[in-house]
Coordinates of C-alpha atoms in Angstrom, one line a residue:
M1 CA 30.1 93.5 184.8
A2 CA 30.6 90.6 182.3
G3 CA 27.7 91.8 180.2
K4 CA 29.0 95.4 179.8
S5 CA 30.6 96.6 176.5
W6 CA 34.2 97.8 176.6
A7 CA 32.9 101.3 175.9
Q8 CA 30.7 101.3 179.0
R9 CA 33.6 99.9 181.0
A10 CA 35.7 102.8 179.8
I11 CA 33.0 105.2 180.9
D12 CA 32.8 103.5 184.3
G13 CA 36.5 103.9 184.6
F14 CA 36.3 107.6 183.9
F15 CA 33.7 108.2 186.7
G16 CA 35.1 105.5 189.0
G17 CA 38.1 107.7 190.0
R18 CA 35.9 110.8 190.6
R19 CA 34.0 112.0 193.7
S20 CA 31.5 113.9 191.6
P21 CA 29.6 114.2 189.3
T22 CA 28.0 110.9 188.4
Q23 CA 27.3 109.8 184.8
M24 CA 23.6 110.6 185.3
E25 CA 24.3 114.1 186.6
C26 CA 26.4 114.8 183.4
D27 CA 23.5 113.5 181.2
Q28 CA 21.1 115.8 182.9
T29 CA 23.5 118.8 182.5
V30 CA 23.8 118.0 178.8
R31 CA 20.0 118.0 178.3
S32 CA 19.8 121.4 179.8
I33 CA 22.6 122.8 177.7
S34 CA 21.5 121.3 174.4
G35 CA 17.7 121.1 174.8
A36 CA 18.0 117.6 173.3
S37 CA 15.3 115.0 173.8
A38 CA 17.9 112.1 173.7
V39 CA 21.5 111.9 174.7
R40 CA 23.9 108.9 174.4
P41 CA 27.6 108.4 174.8
V42 CA 29.8 108.4 171.7
D43 CA 30.7 105.0 170.4
I44 CA 34.4 105.4 171.1
P45 CA 34.8 107.1 174.5
G46 CA 38.0 108.7 175.6
S47 CA 39.9 108.0 178.8
L48 CA 40.0 111.6 180.0
S49 CA 36.6 112.7 178.8
Y50 CA 32.9 111.8 178.8
T51 CA 31.4 112.8 175.5
L52 CA 27.7 112.5 174.4
V53 CA 25.7 112.9 171.2
C54 CA 22.6 115.1 171.6
T55 CA 19.7 114.5 169.2
G56 CA 16.1 115.7 168.9
S57 CA 16.8 119.3 169.9
Q58 CA 14.3 121.9 168.7
Q59 CA 17.0 124.6 169.2
Q60 CA 19.6 122.9 167.0
Q61 CA 19.1 121.8 163.4
Q62 CA 22.2 119.7 163.6
D63 CA 23.1 117.1 166.2
L64 CA 25.3 118.4 169.0
I65 CA 28.3 116.9 170.8
V66 CA 28.9 117.9 174.4
S67 CA 32.1 116.8 176.1
F68 CA 33.1 116.8 179.8
R69 CA 36.9 117.0 179.8
D70 CA 39.4 116.5 182.5
S71 CA 42.0 119.2 183.2
E72 CA 44.6 117.2 181.1
A73 CA 42.3 117.1 178.1
R74 CA 41.0 120.6 177.9
L75 CA 40.7 122.2 174.5
D76 CA 42.9 125.2 173.7
G77 CA 40.6 127.7 171.8
G78 CA 43.6 129.1 169.9
M79 CA 44.7 125.7 168.7
V80 CA 41.2 124.6 167.7
K81 CA 40.8 127.9 165.7
L82 CA 44.2 127.3 164.0
A83 CA 43.2 123.7 163.2
K84 CA 40.0 125.0 161.6
E85 CA 41.8 127.6 159.6
I86 CA 44.1 124.9 158.2
H87 CA 41.8 121.9 157.8
G88 CA 38.4 123.6 157.4
C89 CA 35.2 121.7 157.9
L90 CA 37.1 118.6 159.1
V91 CA 37.6 120.3 162.5
P92 CA 34.5 120.9 164.7
E93 CA 34.4 124.4 166.2
A94 CA 34.3 123.9 170.0
T95 CA 32.4 126.3 172.3
Y96 CA 33.4 126.5 176.0
Q97 CA 30.4 126.1 178.2
G98 CA 32.1 126.7 181.5
M99 CA 33.0 124.3 184.4
M100 CA 30.8 121.5 185.7
S101 CA 29.3 122.7 189.0
G102 CA 30.7 120.7 192.0
A103 CA 32.9 118.5 189.9
D104 CA 35.8 116.9 191.8
P105 CA 38.3 116.8 190.2
P106 CA 37.2 119.7 187.9
L107 CA 35.6 119.1 184.5
A108 CA 35.4 121.6 181.7
I109 CA 32.4 121.5 179.3
Y110 CA 32.6 122.0 175.5
A111 CA 29.9 121.9 172.9
M112 CA 30.4 121.4 169.1
H113 CA 28.4 120.3 166.1
C114 CA 28.4 116.6 165.4
L115 CA 30.4 115.8 162.3
P116 CA 29.2 113.1 159.8
G117 CA 30.9 109.7 159.5
I118 CA 31.9 106.8 161.7
S119 CA 35.1 106.1 163.6
C120 CA 38.0 105.0 161.5
L121 CA 38.4 102.2 164.1
E122 CA 35.0 100.8 163.1
A123 CA 35.5 101.2 159.4
L124 CA 38.9 99.7 158.8
G125 CA 38.6 95.9 159.0
C126 CA 41.1 93.4 160.2
Q127 CA 41.9 91.2 157.2
V128 CA 45.2 91.0 155.3
E129 CA 43.7 90.1 151.9
M130 CA 41.1 92.4 150.3
N131 CA 38.9 92.4 147.2
S132 CA 39.3 95.2 144.6
P133 CA 36.5 97.5 146.0
D134 CA 38.0 97.3 149.5
E135 CA 41.5 98.1 148.2
A136 CA 40.1 101.1 146.3
R137 CA 38.5 102.4 149.5
R138 CA 41.8 101.9 151.4
V139 CA 43.6 103.9 148.7
C140 CA 41.0 106.6 148.9
Y141 CA 41.5 106.7 152.7
V142 CA 45.3 107.0 152.7
K143 CA 45.1 109.9 150.4
H144 CA 43.3 111.9 153.0
P145 CA 46.0 111.8 155.7
A146 CA 48.5 112.7 152.9
R147 CA 46.4 115.9 152.2
Y148 CA 46.3 116.5 156.0
F149 CA 50.1 116.5 156.2
A150 CA 50.4 118.6 153.0
R151 CA 48.2 121.3 154.5
C152 CA 50.3 121.3 157.6
W153 CA 53.5 121.6 155.5
L154 CA 52.1 124.5 153.6
K155 CA 51.2 126.4 156.8
P156 CA 54.3 126.5 158.9
Q157 CA 53.8 128.1 162.3
P158 CA 55.9 130.3 164.6
V159 CA 56.9 128.7 167.8
V160 CA 55.1 130.6 170.6
D161 CA 55.2 128.1 173.5
V162 CA 58.8 127.2 173.9
E163 CA 58.1 125.3 177.0
V164 CA 55.8 122.8 175.2
Q165 CA 58.6 122.2 172.6
A166 CA 61.1 121.7 175.4
E167 CA 58.8 119.2 177.1
H168 CA 58.4 117.2 173.9
Q169 CA 62.2 117.2 173.3
T170 CA 62.7 115.9 176.9
G171 CA 60.0 113.2 176.4
I172 CA 61.6 112.0 173.1
R173 CA 65.1 111.9 174.7
R174 CA 63.6 109.8 177.6
R175 CA 62.1 107.4 175.2
L176 CA 65.3 107.1 173.3
A177 CA 67.1 106.3 176.5
N178 CA 65.0 103.3 177.1
P179 CA 66.3 101.2 174.2
R180 CA 69.8 102.4 174.8
E181 CA 69.7 101.0 178.4
S182 CA 68.0 97.8 177.3
P183 CA 70.4 94.9 176.6
S184 CA 67.9 93.5 174.0
S185 CA 67.6 96.7 172.0
V186 CA 67.5 96.1 168.2
L187 CA 69.1 99.5 167.6
P188 CA 72.8 100.0 167.9
S189 CA 73.8 102.7 170.4
S190 CA 75.4 104.8 167.6
T191 CA 72.0 105.0 165.9
I192 CA 70.2 106.0 169.1
S193 CA 72.9 108.7 169.7
E194 CA 72.4 110.0 166.2
L195 CA 68.7 110.2 166.6
A196 CA 69.1 112.1 169.9
Y197 CA 71.4 114.7 168.4
R198 CA 69.2 115.0 165.3
L199 CA 66.5 116.3 167.6
L200 CA 68.3 119.7 167.8
M201 CA 68.0 120.0 164.0
L202 CA 64.3 119.1 164.0
F203 CA 63.4 121.6 166.7
S204 CA 65.6 124.4 165.1
Q205 CA 64.1 127.5 163.5
E206 CA 65.2 126.3 160.0
Y207 CA 63.1 123.2 160.1
P208 CA 59.3 123.6 159.5
Q209 CA 57.3 123.8 162.7
V210 CA 53.7 122.9 162.0
L211 CA 50.4 122.3 163.8
T212 CA 50.4 118.8 165.2
H213 CA 47.3 117.0 166.4
G214 CA 49.1 115.0 169.1
D215 CA 46.8 111.9 168.9
L216 CA 46.1 111.2 165.3
S217 CA 44.8 107.7 165.9
R218 CA 41.9 105.7 164.4
T219 CA 39.7 106.7 167.3
N220 CA 40.0 110.4 166.5
I221 CA 39.4 110.2 162.7
L222 CA 35.9 110.0 161.2
V223 CA 35.3 108.5 157.7
D224 CA 32.4 108.0 155.4
K225 CA 31.3 104.4 155.9
D226 CA 30.9 103.8 152.2
T227 CA 33.9 105.6 150.6
Y228 CA 36.3 105.8 153.5
E229 CA 36.9 109.5 152.8
I230 CA 37.8 111.4 156.0
T231 CA 34.9 113.5 157.2
G232 CA 36.4 114.8 160.5
I233 CA 39.3 114.9 162.8
V234 CA 38.3 115.3 166.5
D235 CA 39.8 115.8 170.0
W236 CA 42.5 118.5 169.5
S237 CA 43.4 118.5 173.3
L238 CA 47.0 117.6 172.6
A239 CA 47.5 119.9 169.7
A240 CA 50.8 121.8 169.6
V241 CA 53.3 123.4 167.2
L242 CA 56.0 120.8 166.6
P243 CA 58.5 119.7 163.9
F244 CA 56.8 118.5 160.7
G245 CA 56.4 114.8 160.6
M246 CA 56.2 114.2 164.3
E247 CA 53.0 112.2 163.8
L248 CA 53.9 110.4 160.6
D249 CA 53.8 107.2 162.6
C250 CA 50.1 107.2 161.9
L251 CA 51.1 106.2 158.3
L252 CA 52.1 102.8 159.8
L253 CA 48.6 102.4 161.2
T254 CA 47.1 102.8 157.8
M255 CA 49.2 99.9 156.4
G256 CA 47.9 97.1 158.7
Y257 CA 46.3 96.2 162.0
M258 CA 47.1 94.7 165.4
G259 CA 45.6 91.3 166.0
L260 CA 45.8 88.9 168.9
S261 CA 48.9 87.3 167.3
G262 CA 50.6 90.7 166.7
W263 CA 50.9 93.2 163.8
H264 CA 49.7 92.3 160.3
N265 CA 50.5 94.2 157.2
Y266 CA 47.8 94.5 154.5
A267 CA 48.6 92.6 151.3
C268 CA 48.2 95.9 149.4
R269 CA 50.6 97.7 151.8
S270 CA 53.1 98.8 149.0
Q271 CA 50.2 100.2 146.9
L272 CA 48.9 102.1 149.9
H273 CA 52.4 103.5 150.7
M274 CA 52.9 104.7 147.2
A275 CA 49.4 106.3 147.0
F276 CA 50.1 108.2 150.3
W277 CA 53.4 109.7 149.1
D278 CA 52.2 110.4 145.6
E279 CA 49.3 112.4 147.0
F280 CA 51.5 114.2 149.5
W281 CA 54.0 115.3 146.8
T282 CA 51.1 116.5 144.6
A283 CA 49.1 118.3 147.3
S284 CA 52.2 120.0 148.9
G285 CA 53.8 121.0 145.7
V286 CA 57.0 119.2 146.7
E287 CA 58.6 117.2 143.9
D288 CA 59.7 113.8 145.2
G289 CA 60.6 115.2 148.6
A290 CA 63.2 117.6 147.1
I291 CA 62.2 120.5 149.4
I292 CA 62.2 118.4 152.6
T293 CA 65.5 116.7 151.7
S294 CA 67.2 120.0 150.8
C295 CA 65.7 121.6 154.0
I296 CA 67.6 118.9 156.0
I297 CA 70.8 118.6 153.9
T298 CA 71.4 122.3 153.2
M299 CA 71.2 123.0 156.9
V300 CA 74.2 120.8 157.7
P301 CA 77.6 121.1 155.8
Q302 CA 79.1 117.9 154.5
V303 CA 82.4 117.2 156.3
T304 CA 85.0 115.7 153.9
N305 CA 88.2 116.4 155.7
W306 CA 89.4 117.1 159.2
E307 CA 90.6 120.6 158.4
E308 CA 87.0 121.7 158.0
L309 CA 86.4 121.2 161.7
A310 CA 86.5 124.3 163.9
L311 CA 86.6 122.1 167.0
L312 CA 87.5 118.5 167.6
S313 CA 87.9 117.4 171.2
E314 CA 87.7 114.2 173.2
E315 CA 86.3 114.4 176.7
F316 CA 87.4 112.0 179.5
D317 CA 86.1 111.4 183.0
T318 CA 88.1 113.5 185.3
E319 CA 88.1 110.8 188.1
T320 CA 88.4 107.6 186.2
G321 CA 90.1 108.8 183.0
E322 CA 87.6 106.8 180.9
F323 CA 86.6 108.1 177.5
R324 CA 83.2 109.9 177.5
Y325 CA 82.5 111.4 174.1
T326 CA 84.0 113.4 171.2
M327 CA 82.6 116.8 170.4
F328 CA 83.2 118.7 167.2
A329 CA 82.0 121.8 165.4
V330 CA 81.9 123.4 162.0
V331 CA 81.5 127.0 161.0
D332 CA 80.1 127.5 157.4
D333 CA 79.0 130.8 155.9
D334 CA 78.6 132.4 159.3
A335 CA 76.4 129.5 160.5
A336 CA 77.7 127.3 163.3
Y337 CA 77.1 123.5 163.8
F338 CA 77.9 121.3 166.8
G339 CA 77.9 117.6 167.2
Q340 CA 78.8 114.9 169.7
L341 CA 79.3 111.2 169.4
N342 CA 80.1 108.5 172.0
I343 CA 82.9 107.3 169.7
P344 CA 86.7 108.0 169.9
K345 CA 87.7 110.4 167.2
L346 CA 90.0 107.9 165.5
E347 CA 87.0 105.7 164.9
I348 CA 84.6 108.4 163.6
S349 CA 83.9 108.6 159.8
F350 CA 83.1 111.8 158.0
Q351 CA 79.6 110.5 157.3
Q352 CA 79.1 110.0 161.1
L353 CA 80.4 113.5 161.7
T354 CA 78.1 115.0 159.2
S355 CA 75.1 113.1 160.5
A356 CA 75.7 114.2 164.1
L357 CA 76.0 117.9 163.3
S358 CA 73.1 120.1 164.3
P359 CA 72.8 123.9 163.8
I360 CA 73.5 126.1 166.8
P361 CA 70.8 128.8 167.1
D362 CA 72.1 132.2 166.1
E363 CA 71.1 133.8 169.4
D364 CA 73.2 131.2 171.3
I365 CA 76.5 132.1 169.6
F366 CA 75.9 135.3 167.5
P367 CA 74.4 137.7 170.1
E368 CA 72.5 140.8 169.1
W369 CA 74.2 144.1 169.5
P370 CA 72.7 145.3 172.8
H371 CA 74.0 148.9 172.9
S372 CA 71.5 151.1 171.1
G373 CA 73.5 154.3 172.0
V374 CA 76.8 152.9 170.7
T375 CA 77.6 153.0 167.0
L376 CA 78.7 149.6 165.6
T377 CA 81.4 149.8 162.9
Q378 CA 80.5 147.1 160.3
A379 CA 83.4 145.5 158.4
P380 CA 83.5 146.1 154.6
E381 CA 82.0 143.5 152.4
I382 CA 85.4 143.0 150.6
L383 CA 88.0 142.5 153.4
P384 CA 91.6 143.6 153.0
A385 CA 94.4 141.0 153.1
N386 CA 96.0 142.4 156.3
I387 CA 93.1 141.5 158.6
Y388 CA 92.3 138.5 160.9
I389 CA 88.7 137.2 161.4
K390 CA 88.1 136.2 165.0
R391 CA 85.1 133.9 165.3
P392 CA 83.3 132.6 168.4
S393 CA 85.0 129.9 170.4
L394 CA 82.5 127.0 170.0
A395 CA 83.9 125.3 173.0
L396 CA 83.7 128.3 175.4
Y397 CA 81.2 130.7 173.9
N398 CA 83.1 133.7 175.4
V399 CA 83.6 135.8 172.3
F400 CA 80.9 138.3 173.2
K401 CA 82.4 138.9 176.6
E402 CA 85.6 139.6 174.8
H403 CA 83.9 142.2 172.6
N404 CA 82.3 143.9 175.5
F405 CA 85.8 144.5 176.7
L406 CA 87.3 145.4 173.3
R407 CA 84.7 148.1 172.7
L408 CA 86.2 150.0 175.7
L409 CA 89.7 150.2 174.2
P410 CA 91.3 152.9 172.1
Q411 CA 93.1 152.2 168.8
G412 CA 96.8 151.5 169.1
L413 CA 98.3 149.0 171.5
M414 CA 95.3 146.7 171.8
E415 CA 93.8 144.6 169.0
E416 CA 91.4 146.9 167.0
A417 CA 88.1 145.2 166.2
Q418 CA 85.3 145.8 163.8
A419 CA 82.2 143.6 163.7
M420 CA 80.8 141.5 160.9
C421 CA 77.1 141.5 161.2
G422 CA 74.5 139.0 160.2
G423 CA 70.8 139.7 160.2
A424 CA 69.5 142.4 162.5
A425 CA 72.8 143.6 164.0
S426 CA 73.9 140.2 165.2
L427 CA 77.7 139.8 165.9
V428 CA 79.0 137.0 163.7
S429 CA 82.7 137.6 164.0
F430 CA 85.3 140.3 164.7
V431 CA 87.6 141.7 162.0
I432 CA 90.9 142.8 163.5
D433 CA 94.3 143.9 162.2
R434 CA 96.5 140.9 161.3
H435 CA 100.0 140.8 162.8
P436 CA 101.6 137.5 161.7
N437 CA 104.0 137.0 164.6
D438 CA 103.7 136.9 168.4
L439 CA 106.7 137.9 170.5
T440 CA 108.2 134.4 170.6
E441 CA 108.0 133.9 166.8
Y442 CA 109.2 137.4 166.1
L443 CA 112.4 136.9 167.9
K444 CA 112.9 133.2 167.2
H445 CA 112.7 133.6 163.4
G446 CA 114.6 136.9 163.4
I447 CA 111.8 138.9 161.9
G448 CA 113.3 142.1 163.3
T449 CA 114.9 143.6 166.4
I450 CA 113.1 145.1 169.4
D451 CA 114.2 148.1 171.4
R452 CA 113.5 146.7 174.9
E453 CA 112.8 149.9 176.9
P454 CA 110.2 151.6 174.6
F455 CA 108.7 148.1 173.9
M456 CA 108.2 147.5 177.7
E457 CA 107.0 151.1 178.2
A458 CA 104.4 150.7 175.6
L459 CA 103.3 147.3 177.0
E460 CA 103.1 148.8 180.5
S461 CA 101.0 151.7 179.1
A462 CA 98.5 149.3 177.6
I463 CA 98.2 147.4 180.9
N464 CA 97.7 150.7 182.9
H465 CA 95.1 151.7 180.4
L466 CA 93.1 148.5 181.1
H467 CA 93.3 149.2 184.8
S468 CA 92.1 152.8 184.4
L469 CA 89.0 151.2 182.9
D470 CA 88.7 148.9 185.9
W471 CA 89.5 145.9 183.8
A472 CA 92.4 143.4 184.0
H473 CA 93.8 141.2 181.2
N474 CA 94.5 138.2 183.4
D475 CA 96.5 136.2 180.8
L476 CA 99.6 138.2 179.8
N477 CA 102.2 136.0 178.2
R478 CA 104.4 135.9 175.1
R479 CA 101.7 134.3 172.9
N480 CA 99.3 137.1 173.7
I481 CA 101.7 139.9 172.7
L482 CA 102.0 140.4 168.9
V483 CA 104.6 142.6 167.3
N484 CA 103.7 145.1 164.7
E485 CA 105.7 146.4 161.7
A486 CA 107.3 149.1 163.9
G487 CA 108.5 146.5 166.4
M488 CA 106.0 147.6 169.1
P489 CA 103.7 145.4 171.1
V490 CA 100.0 144.7 170.3
L491 CA 98.1 143.1 173.2
I492 CA 95.5 140.5 172.2
D493 CA 93.2 137.7 173.6
F494 CA 90.9 139.2 176.1
G495 CA 88.9 136.0 176.7
S496 CA 90.1 135.9 180.3
S497 CA 89.5 139.6 180.9
H498 CA 87.3 140.7 183.8
E499 CA 86.4 143.8 185.7
I500 CA 88.6 144.4 188.7
G501 CA 87.0 142.9 191.8
K502 CA 84.9 140.4 189.9
K503 CA 85.1 136.7 190.4
L504 CA 87.4 135.0 187.9
T505 CA 86.3 132.1 185.6
T506 CA 88.2 128.9 185.3
I507 CA 90.6 130.7 182.9
R508 CA 93.0 132.3 185.4
G509 CA 96.1 133.0 183.3
T510 CA 98.7 130.7 181.7
K511 CA 100.6 128.3 183.9
G512 CA 104.1 129.6 184.5
W513 CA 103.1 133.2 183.9
I514 CA 101.2 133.8 187.2
D515 CA 102.7 133.6 190.6
E516 CA 99.6 132.6 192.6
D517 CA 96.2 131.2 192.1
M518 CA 93.6 133.9 192.2
K519 CA 89.8 133.7 192.4
T520 CA 89.1 137.4 192.3
I521 CA 90.9 140.3 190.8
P522 CA 92.3 142.6 193.6
R523 CA 91.9 146.3 193.2
R524 CA 95.5 147.4 192.5
R525 CA 96.1 149.8 189.7
S526 CA 99.8 149.7 188.8
A527 CA 100.9 147.3 186.0
T528 CA 103.9 146.4 188.0
T529 CA 102.1 145.6 191.2
H530 CA 99.0 143.7 190.0
P531 CA 99.4 140.2 191.3
L532 CA 97.5 138.0 188.9
S533 CA 99.1 138.7 185.5
P534 CA 101.0 141.9 184.9
R535 CA 103.6 142.0 187.8
F536 CA 104.9 138.5 187.3
A537 CA 104.3 138.2 183.5
Y538 CA 105.5 141.7 182.9
G539 CA 108.8 140.8 184.6
L540 CA 109.1 137.5 182.6
T541 CA 108.5 139.4 179.4
S542 CA 111.2 141.9 180.2
Q543 CA 113.6 139.1 181.2
Y544 CA 112.8 137.3 178.0
L545 CA 113.6 140.3 175.9
R546 CA 116.9 140.8 177.8
I547 CA 117.9 137.2 177.1
S548 CA 116.8 137.2 173.5

């Protein structure tokens, strides 16, 4: 065992945990597949595969690579094809040869042409100081990863496998949780929290999603042994479509090496760093990162005062009363942004607010219009002054439910809604008639007088109409009754509305305006006998008008 190379020990480890096949049986299978006279393991073996170089084949003009791969390291034909479309001859075209007979656990077999070059791990030395020719080769080398990233940037991809992206998000959050829980973490908790919430932005539709190799290490990069130009990028088993820059950590690995005493930066590190980014800006057509920066900055509005927030709320533990977090939201040009910080709101700066904001996907808050048979009235581009724009409640997300109810109602005593659309018939907000005063304000400020009997008859008519549609308002109170110019009621706020007989949400009327706690809406039609809202609240409204 002592005389074995680390490569052979890695191969022994691969076969040691398997019942079958043996290394010799794999070698025999490779000879039959390739027709090669000689086979040997690659110089840098993988932990989840056994890969051989096949030479001396009369059937093949070029040396062949045959790889036996564990289930966790199989090659996705679609991903390999995409990689080849983007990176061309740097990616070997893999051909699936079937499953290894009798393998336990199973092994998939792939064949591909052998690319020229040696492993980057072999080529890049371990010395801090370099002579001029070595520095020139290193500069040549770092330009190639820069071009790799530029090609990825120029070829953004649609997200097809949402589950893969979700798994990566979960994995990143788990890794971020480790330093947060460690007492010796060099990162402050606020920085870790900001990184966690920035993930939403990186995985959003607005940020470029690109083909990502998944293991862009020195072992998977081949270079020319004389010039250090990259000649191949192999092992695409972990390839996925992820946010651009997810594997930029490989840039660090080009700037130094890990020795027995730790990490060492090359003396020419600054030169290499500059060469990488200069080449990336040139190859991608991006000027000094302007596009990437604007892609990030323009997505998130800059918060400069508290009035710009559509939501600002502190959350506390219901049992202990301890502070948990502050959540906040901004609506800007029909785009919604949400953020959360583990900091009390009085201690939060505008910069921290802006940094923590992440866009909410349109489909989460601006639902598509689902009723193909129902005509949607779109609000005019120039809105009149006497209207009110009702946007989604970023804390409750119940605006669409409200519109499902509003669309059932006739004009008149209920708030009349039109929809403002964004994109392909997505509901961005509702445009409703503006009535400046609710019932309390109307009487308190002496806006006008109210004829009690016709007012209450009209209100009862509105409630009865709701019940005729098998719906109940569930939150009738003075604040939800507006008064129009004619001194008649206009019923608003259908966020608590439900079909009669359905289970109620946590919003079950306004305290003091219901006479019992209800969990479902009983099937009783009359406005004056419905127990949850109308009977009791109706009477209170009538009494309020009599007193006022």
